[in-house]
Coordinates of C-alpha atoms in Angstrom, one line a residue:
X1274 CA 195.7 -11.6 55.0
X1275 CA 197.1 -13.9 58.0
X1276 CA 195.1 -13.5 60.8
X1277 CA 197.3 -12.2 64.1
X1278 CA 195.0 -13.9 65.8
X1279 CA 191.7 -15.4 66.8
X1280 CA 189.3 -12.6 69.0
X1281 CA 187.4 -14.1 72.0
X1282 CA 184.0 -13.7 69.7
X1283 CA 185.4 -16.2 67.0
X1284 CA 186.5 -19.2 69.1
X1285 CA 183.5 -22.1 69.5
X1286 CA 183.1 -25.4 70.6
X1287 CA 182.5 -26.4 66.4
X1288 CA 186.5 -25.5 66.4
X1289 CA 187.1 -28.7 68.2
X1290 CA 190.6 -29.7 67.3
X1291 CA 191.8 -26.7 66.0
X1292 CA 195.2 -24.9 66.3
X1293 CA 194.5 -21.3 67.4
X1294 CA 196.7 -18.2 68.4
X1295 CA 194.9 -16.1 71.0
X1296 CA 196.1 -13.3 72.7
X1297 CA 194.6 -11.1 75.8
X1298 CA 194.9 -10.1 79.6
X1299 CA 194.6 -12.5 82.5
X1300 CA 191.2 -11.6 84.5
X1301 CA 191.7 -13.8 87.2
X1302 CA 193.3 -18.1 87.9
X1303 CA 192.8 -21.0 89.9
X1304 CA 195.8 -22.6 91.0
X1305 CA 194.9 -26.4 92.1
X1306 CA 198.2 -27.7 92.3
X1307 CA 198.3 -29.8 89.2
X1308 CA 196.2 -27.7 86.6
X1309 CA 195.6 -24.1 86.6
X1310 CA 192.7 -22.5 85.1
X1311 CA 193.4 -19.3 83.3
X1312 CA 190.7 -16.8 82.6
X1313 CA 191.7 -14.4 79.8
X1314 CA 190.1 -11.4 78.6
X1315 CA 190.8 -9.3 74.6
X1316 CA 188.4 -6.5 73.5
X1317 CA 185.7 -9.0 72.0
X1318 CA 184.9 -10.8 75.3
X1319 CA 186.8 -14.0 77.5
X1320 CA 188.4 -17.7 77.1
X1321 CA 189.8 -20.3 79.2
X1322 CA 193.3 -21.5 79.1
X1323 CA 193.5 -24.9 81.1
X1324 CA 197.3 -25.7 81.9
X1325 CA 197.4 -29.4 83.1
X1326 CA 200.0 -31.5 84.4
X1327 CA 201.4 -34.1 81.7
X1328 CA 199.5 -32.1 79.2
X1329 CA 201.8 -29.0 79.0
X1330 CA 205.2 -28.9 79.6
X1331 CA 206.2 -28.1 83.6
X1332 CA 208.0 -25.2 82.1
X1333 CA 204.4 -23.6 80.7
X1334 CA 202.5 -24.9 84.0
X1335 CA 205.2 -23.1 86.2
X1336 CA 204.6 -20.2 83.9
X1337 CA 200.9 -20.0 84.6
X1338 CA 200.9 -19.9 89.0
X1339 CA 203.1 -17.0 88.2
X1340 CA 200.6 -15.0 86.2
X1341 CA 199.1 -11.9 87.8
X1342 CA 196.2 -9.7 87.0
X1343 CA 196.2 -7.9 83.6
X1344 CA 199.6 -9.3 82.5
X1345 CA 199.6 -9.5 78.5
X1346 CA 199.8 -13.5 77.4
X1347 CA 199.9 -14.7 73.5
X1348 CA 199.1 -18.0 73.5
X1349 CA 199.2 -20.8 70.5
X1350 CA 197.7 -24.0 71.3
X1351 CA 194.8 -26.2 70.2
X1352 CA 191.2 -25.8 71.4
X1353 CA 189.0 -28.6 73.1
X1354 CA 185.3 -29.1 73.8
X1355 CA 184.8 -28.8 77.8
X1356 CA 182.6 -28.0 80.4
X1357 CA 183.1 -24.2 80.7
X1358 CA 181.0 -21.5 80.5
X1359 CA 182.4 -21.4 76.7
X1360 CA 182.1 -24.6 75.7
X1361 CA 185.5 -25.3 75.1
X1362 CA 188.9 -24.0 76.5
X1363 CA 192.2 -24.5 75.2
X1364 CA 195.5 -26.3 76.0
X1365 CA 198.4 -24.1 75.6
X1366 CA 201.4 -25.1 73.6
X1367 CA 203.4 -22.3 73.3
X1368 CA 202.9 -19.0 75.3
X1369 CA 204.7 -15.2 75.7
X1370 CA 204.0 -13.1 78.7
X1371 CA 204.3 -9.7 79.6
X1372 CA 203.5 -10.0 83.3
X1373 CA 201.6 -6.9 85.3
X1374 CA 202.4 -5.1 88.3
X1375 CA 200.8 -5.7 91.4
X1376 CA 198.2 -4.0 93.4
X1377 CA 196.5 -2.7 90.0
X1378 CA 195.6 0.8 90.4
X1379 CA 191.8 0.6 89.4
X1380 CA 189.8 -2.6 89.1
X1381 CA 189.4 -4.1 85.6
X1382 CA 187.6 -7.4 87.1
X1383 CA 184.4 -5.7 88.1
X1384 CA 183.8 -6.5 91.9
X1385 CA 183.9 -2.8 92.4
X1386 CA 183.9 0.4 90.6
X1387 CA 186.8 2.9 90.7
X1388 CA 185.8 6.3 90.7
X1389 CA 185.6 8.2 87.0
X1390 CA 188.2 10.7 87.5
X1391 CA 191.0 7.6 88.4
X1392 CA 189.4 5.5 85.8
X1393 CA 190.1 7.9 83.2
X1394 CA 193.8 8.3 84.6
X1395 CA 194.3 4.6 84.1
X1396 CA 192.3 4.7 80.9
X1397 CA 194.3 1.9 79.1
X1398 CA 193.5 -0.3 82.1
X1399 CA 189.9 1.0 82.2
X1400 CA 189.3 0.0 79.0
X1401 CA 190.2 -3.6 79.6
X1402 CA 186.3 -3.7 81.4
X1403 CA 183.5 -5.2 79.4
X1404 CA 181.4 -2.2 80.3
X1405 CA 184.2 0.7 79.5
X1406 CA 184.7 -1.4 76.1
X1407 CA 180.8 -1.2 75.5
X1408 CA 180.9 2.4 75.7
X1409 CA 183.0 3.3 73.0
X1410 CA 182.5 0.1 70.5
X1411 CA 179.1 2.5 70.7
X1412 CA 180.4 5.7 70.2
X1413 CA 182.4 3.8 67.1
X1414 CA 179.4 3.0 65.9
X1415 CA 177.4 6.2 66.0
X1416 CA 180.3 7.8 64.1
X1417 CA 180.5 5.0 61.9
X1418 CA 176.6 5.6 60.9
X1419 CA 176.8 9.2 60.9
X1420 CA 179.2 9.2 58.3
X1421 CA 177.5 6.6 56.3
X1422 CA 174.2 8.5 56.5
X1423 CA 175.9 11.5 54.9
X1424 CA 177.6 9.5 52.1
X1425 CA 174.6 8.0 51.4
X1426 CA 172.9 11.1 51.3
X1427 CA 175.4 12.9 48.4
X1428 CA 177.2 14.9 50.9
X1429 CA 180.9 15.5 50.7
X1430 CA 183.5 15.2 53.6
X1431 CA 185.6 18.0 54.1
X1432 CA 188.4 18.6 56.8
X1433 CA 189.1 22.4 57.4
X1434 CA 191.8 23.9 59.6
X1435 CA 192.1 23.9 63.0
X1436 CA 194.2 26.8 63.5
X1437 CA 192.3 30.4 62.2
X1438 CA 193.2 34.2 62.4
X1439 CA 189.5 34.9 63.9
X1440 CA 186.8 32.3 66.0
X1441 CA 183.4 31.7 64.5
X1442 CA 181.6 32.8 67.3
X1443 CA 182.9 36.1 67.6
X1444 CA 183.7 36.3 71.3
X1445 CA 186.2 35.8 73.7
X1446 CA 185.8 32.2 74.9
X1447 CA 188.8 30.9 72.3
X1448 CA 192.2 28.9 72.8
X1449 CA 195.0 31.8 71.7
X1450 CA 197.8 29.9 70.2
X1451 CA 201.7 31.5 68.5
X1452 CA 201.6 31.0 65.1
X1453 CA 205.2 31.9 64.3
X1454 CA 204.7 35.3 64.6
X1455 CA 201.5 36.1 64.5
X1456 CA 198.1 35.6 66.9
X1457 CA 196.0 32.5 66.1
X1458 CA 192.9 30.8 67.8
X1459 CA 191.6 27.4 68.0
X1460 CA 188.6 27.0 66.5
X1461 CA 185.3 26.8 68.3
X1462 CA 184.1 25.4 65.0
X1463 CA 184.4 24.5 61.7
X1464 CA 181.4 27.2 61.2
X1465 CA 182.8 29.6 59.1
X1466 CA 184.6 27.1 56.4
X1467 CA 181.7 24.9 55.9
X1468 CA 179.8 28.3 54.8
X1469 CA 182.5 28.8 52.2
X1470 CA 183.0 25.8 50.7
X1471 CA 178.9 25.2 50.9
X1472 CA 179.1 27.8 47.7
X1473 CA 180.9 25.3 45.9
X1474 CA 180.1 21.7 47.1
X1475 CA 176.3 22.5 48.1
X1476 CA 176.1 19.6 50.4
X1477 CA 179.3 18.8 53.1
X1478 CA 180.0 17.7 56.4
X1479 CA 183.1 17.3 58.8
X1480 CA 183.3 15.6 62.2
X1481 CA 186.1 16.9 63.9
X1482 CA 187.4 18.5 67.5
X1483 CA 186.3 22.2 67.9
X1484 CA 187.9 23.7 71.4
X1485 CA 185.8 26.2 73.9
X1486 CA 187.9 27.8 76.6
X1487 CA 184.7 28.1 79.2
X1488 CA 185.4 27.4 82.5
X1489 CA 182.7 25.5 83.4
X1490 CA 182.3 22.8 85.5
X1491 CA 179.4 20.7 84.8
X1492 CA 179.1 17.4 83.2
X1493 CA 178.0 18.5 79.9
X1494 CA 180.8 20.4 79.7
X1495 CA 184.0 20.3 78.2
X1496 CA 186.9 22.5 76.9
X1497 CA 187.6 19.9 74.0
X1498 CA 185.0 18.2 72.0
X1499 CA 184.2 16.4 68.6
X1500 CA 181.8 18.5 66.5
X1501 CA 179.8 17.0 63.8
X1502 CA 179.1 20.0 61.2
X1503 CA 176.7 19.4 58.1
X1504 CA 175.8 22.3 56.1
X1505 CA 173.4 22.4 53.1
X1506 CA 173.1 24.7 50.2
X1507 CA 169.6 25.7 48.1
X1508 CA 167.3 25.6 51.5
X1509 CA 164.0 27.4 51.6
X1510 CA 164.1 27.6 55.3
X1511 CA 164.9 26.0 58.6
X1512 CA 162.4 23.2 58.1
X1513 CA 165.0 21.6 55.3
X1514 CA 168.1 21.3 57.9
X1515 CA 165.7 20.1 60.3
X1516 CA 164.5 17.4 57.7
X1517 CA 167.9 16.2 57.5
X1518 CA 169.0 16.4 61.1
X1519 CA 165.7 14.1 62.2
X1520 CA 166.7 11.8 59.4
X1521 CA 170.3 12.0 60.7
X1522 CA 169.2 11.2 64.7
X1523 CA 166.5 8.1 62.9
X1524 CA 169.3 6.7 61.0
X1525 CA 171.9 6.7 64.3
X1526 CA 169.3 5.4 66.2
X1527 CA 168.1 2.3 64.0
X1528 CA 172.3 1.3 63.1
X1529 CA 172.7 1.6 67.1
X1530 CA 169.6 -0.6 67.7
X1531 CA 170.3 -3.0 65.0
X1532 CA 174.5 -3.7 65.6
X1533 CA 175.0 -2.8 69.3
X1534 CA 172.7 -4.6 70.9
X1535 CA 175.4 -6.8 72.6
X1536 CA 177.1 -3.3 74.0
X1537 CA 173.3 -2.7 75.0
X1538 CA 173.2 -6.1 76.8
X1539 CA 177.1 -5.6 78.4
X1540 CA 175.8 -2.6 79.9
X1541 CA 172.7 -3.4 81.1
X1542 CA 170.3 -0.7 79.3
X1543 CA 168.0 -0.8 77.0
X1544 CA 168.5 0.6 73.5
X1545 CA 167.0 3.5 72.6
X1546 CA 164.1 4.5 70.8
X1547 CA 163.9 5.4 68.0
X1548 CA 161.5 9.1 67.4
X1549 CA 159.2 9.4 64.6
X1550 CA 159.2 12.6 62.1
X1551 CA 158.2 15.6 62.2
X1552 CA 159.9 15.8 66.0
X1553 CA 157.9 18.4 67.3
X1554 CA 158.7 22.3 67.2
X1555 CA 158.3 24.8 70.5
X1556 CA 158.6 28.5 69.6
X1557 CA 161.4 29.5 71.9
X1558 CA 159.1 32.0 73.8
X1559 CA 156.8 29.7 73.9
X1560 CA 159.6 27.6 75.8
X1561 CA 160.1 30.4 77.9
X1562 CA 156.7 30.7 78.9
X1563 CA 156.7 26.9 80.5
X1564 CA 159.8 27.6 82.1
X1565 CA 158.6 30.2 84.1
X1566 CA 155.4 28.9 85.1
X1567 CA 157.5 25.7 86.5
X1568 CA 159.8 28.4 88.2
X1569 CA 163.2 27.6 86.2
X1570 CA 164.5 31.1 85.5
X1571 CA 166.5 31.5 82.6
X1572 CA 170.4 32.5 82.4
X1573 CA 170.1 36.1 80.9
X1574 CA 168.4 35.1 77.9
X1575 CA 170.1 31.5 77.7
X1576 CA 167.8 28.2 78.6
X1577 CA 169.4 26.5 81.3
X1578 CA 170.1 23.0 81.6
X1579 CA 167.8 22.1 83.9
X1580 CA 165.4 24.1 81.7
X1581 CA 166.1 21.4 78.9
X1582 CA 165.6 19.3 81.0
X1583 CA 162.5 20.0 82.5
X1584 CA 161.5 20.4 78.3
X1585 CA 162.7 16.9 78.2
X1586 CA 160.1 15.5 80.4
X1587 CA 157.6 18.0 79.2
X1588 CA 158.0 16.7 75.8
X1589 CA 158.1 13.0 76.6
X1590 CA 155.0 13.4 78.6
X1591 CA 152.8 15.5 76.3
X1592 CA 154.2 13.8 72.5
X1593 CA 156.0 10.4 73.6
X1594 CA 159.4 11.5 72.0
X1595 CA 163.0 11.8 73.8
X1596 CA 163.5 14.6 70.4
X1597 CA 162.2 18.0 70.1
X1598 CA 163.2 21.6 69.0
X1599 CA 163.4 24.4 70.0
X1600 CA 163.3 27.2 67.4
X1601 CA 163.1 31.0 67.0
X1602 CA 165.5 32.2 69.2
X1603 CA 166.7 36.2 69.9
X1604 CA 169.2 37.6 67.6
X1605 CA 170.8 39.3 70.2
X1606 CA 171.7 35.4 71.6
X1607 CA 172.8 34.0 68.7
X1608 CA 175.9 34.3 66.0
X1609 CA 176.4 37.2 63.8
X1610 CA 175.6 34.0 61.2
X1611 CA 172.3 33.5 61.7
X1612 CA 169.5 34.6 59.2
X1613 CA 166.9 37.3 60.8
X1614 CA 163.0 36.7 61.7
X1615 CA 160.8 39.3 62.2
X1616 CA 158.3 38.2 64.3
X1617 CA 155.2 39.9 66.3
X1618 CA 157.8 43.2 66.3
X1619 CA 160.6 41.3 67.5
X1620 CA 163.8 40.2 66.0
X1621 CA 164.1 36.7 65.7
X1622 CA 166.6 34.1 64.0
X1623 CA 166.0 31.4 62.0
X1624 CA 167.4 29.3 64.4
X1625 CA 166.9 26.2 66.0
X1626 CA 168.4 24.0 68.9
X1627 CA 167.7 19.9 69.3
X1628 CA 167.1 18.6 72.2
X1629 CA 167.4 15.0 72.9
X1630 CA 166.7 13.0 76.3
X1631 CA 166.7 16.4 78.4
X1632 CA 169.7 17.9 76.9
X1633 CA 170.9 20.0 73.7
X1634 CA 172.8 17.9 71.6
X1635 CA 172.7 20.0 68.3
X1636 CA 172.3 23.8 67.2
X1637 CA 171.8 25.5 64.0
X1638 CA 170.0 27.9 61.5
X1639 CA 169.9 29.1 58.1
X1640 CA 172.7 31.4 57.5
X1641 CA 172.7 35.1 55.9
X1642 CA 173.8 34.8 53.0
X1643 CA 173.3 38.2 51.6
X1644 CA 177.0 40.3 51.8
X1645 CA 175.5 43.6 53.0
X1646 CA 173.0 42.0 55.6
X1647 CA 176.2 40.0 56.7
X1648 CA 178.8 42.5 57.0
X1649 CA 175.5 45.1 58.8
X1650 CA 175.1 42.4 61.3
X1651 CA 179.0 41.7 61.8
X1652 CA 179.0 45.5 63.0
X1653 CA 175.4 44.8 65.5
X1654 CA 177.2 42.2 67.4
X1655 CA 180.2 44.7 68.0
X1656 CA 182.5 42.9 65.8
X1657 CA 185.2 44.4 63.3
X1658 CA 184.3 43.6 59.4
X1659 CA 187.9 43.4 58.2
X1660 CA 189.0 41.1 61.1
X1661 CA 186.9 38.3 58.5
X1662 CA 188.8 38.9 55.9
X1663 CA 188.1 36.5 52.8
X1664 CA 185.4 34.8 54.9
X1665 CA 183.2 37.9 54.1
X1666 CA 184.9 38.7 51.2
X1667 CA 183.6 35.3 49.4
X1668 CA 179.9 36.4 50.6
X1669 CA 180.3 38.8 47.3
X1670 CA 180.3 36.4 44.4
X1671 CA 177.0 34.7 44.4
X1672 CA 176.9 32.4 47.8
X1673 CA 173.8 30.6 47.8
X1674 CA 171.0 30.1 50.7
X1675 CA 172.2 27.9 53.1
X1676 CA 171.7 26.8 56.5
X1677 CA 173.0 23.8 58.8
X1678 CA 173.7 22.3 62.1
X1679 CA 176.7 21.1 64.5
X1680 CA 175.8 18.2 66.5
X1681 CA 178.3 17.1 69.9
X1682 CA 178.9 13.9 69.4
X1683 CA 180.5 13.3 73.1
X1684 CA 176.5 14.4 74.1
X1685 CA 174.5 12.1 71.7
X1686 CA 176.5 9.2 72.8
X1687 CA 176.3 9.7 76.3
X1688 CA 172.4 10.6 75.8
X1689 CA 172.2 7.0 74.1
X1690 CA 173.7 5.6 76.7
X1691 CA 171.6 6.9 79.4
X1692 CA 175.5 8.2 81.0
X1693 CA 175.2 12.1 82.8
X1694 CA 178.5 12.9 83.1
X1695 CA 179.7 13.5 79.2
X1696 CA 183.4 12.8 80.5
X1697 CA 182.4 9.0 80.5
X1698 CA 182.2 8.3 77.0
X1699 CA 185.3 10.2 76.1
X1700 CA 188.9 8.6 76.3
X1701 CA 190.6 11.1 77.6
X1702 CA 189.0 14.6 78.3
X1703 CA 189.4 18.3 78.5
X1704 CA 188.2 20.4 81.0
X1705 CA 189.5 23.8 82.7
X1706 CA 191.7 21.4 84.9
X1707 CA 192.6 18.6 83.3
X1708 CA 195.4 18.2 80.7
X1709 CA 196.8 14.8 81.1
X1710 CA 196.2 12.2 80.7

């Protein structure tokens, strides 16, 4: 295939000689009359253009004291060793501009730093910083080995409609959308199809957006996220989805270590760790019981965030490990779903929630599976069995044990990157208030 052109990362002094065509934005020149130094900037990092009197044409040289911050250039010319910071720069021969406006509305050169909410209104420009790039050539790459860990491990990628008659959760906190003429929902996730087709396939997984319409306004938060769903038939219990969800966070981990270290370096952070199995287990009471002798009361039944938090440092303190669980929870706090545990004369789920760096990044449990217990604990959580139609119907003919996970993606990636506000690491985000850009 022709190559469009050269990226920043592939030019080198060894290419001495060499005809090129580069394209970027202009960062920033120096005008000294006779030559003007040209600092341009793609998605792969920065190189020189050096327009010289005699050299270039007056037409290109006139070009060049014209150009302004962020204007688009395509350049063909030949490269030359220098004294640069590259090694080389190279003399234009032919060039197209698309020149920028002036004042720029957020600053892509880095002397200061806009504020998130403008940066993400100017998000093309935003993303024309080093750091801003780093971010999501990371979140590329966790996808990237997320999907390649499930391959690898024989499971099979589904994608499952958006757009559903009931919400997986069961309660009110759902997008209502027309459908012709009828009521639909956007899903809160892909929960209820992976179950289904889990009785056929044994082994899938989706990543995929999931909506919540919660107004809240934190910065874990969002109305609009991407869900990464596994679910796997066959299980004996909760410790095989956790099995598979630490070897899932290991495998992240060691890709992210291994190919992003340049991010890493752009950024200024170290890259993670990487936690050792088993990733140790707290009994949710048990959970409860710390919180409460640290004085971080609970929301209802719900662990806060600055309850997972405190865990966090619990956890790091006592076992050395940014990853733990947190399993066991109360039935009355979780899905209709979720398998039963009776425990110590209380009822339990076989349930489970991840907690990585302070904060819940995954949730999941083995599912019922049986059609009776299902349909018994549809009616427990106040729910209507026909309003499940052919979800519960399939539960009739033979569905095997099963249990899995969703993990947010927007949350792992901005653990990773050591960001708090999840709104960072996504290009352009959804909350109770914001619908454009």
């Amino acid at each position: 295939m022709k190559k469009i052109k050269w990226f920043a990362k592939e030019l080198s002094p060894n290419m001495d000689g060499e005809r090129v065509r580069v394209a970027g934005w202009v960062v920033r020149t120096r005008d000294l009359g006779k030559i003007v130094f040209v600092i341009v900037r793609d998605s792969t990092g920065e190189f020189q253009l050096t327009f010289k009197k005699g050299v270039v044409s007056d037409e290109l040289l006139n070009i060049a004291k014209k150009l302004t911050t962020a204007s688009a250039i395509i350049t063909e010319g030949v490269i030359r060793k220098a004294k640069t910071k590259f090694g080389f720069e190279i003399i234009p021969e032919k060039i197209e501009v698309n020149f920028s406006a002036t004042p720029l509305p957020v600053d892509i050169i880095g002397a200061t730093e806009t504020e998130l909410s403008k940066r993400i209104k100017w998000r093309t420009l935003d993303l024309r910083r080093p750091k801003a790039v780093a971010i999501f050539k990371i979140r590329s790459l966790v996808v990237a080995a997320i999907r390649e860990f499930f391959i690898k491990n024989n499971f099979v990628e589904i994608h499952t409609p958006s757009i559903g008659i009931y919400s997986a959760e069961g309660g009110a906190d759902v997008f209502e959308v027309k459908y012709f003429d009828k009521k639909a929902y956007l899903r809160q996730s892909p929960q209820l199809y992976k179950q289904l087709l889990v009785g056929a396939l044994e082994k899938v997984f989706e990543i995929s957006p999931a909506w919540r319409a919660e107004p809240h306004w934190t910065t874990r938060h969002l109305c609009e996220f991407i869900s990464v769903d596994a679910e796997i038939a066959w299980i004996n219990g909760i410790d095989d989805v956790l099995d598979v969800l630490e070897d899932l966070i290991i495998y992240t981990l060691e890709k992210v270590r291994k190919e992003g270290k340049g991010c890493f370096e752009t950024l200024g952070i170290e890259p993670p760790n990487v936690p050792s199995k088993p990733f140790p287990r707290v009994e949710y009471e048990d959970a409860v019981k710390l919180l409460k002798k640290a004085g971080i009361p609970l929301e209802g039944k719900e662990i806060p965030g600055k309850g997972e938090e405190w865990l966090g440092k619990h956890i790091k303190e006592k076992y050395g490990t940014d990853a733990f669980f947190i399993i066991h929870f109360p039935y009355e706090i979780r899905p209709f779903y979720t398998m039963k545990l009776e425990k110590n004369g209380k009822t339990l789920t076989k349930s489970f929630d991840l907690i990585y760096r302070g904060l819940e990044i995954a949730s999941g449990a083995q599912r019922e599976h049986r059609y009776d217990v299902l349909k018994q604990q549809i009616v427990e959580k106040g729910l209507r069995p026909e309003a499940f139609g052919y979800y519960l119907e399939a539960f009739k003919y033979g569905m095997p044990p099963h249990g899995g996970f969703g993990l947010g993606l927007d949350r792992y990636t901005a653990r990773i990157l050591q960001i708090e506000n999840i709104r960072e690491v996504i290009l352009y985000p959804r909350d109770p208030l914001t619908l454009e850009p």
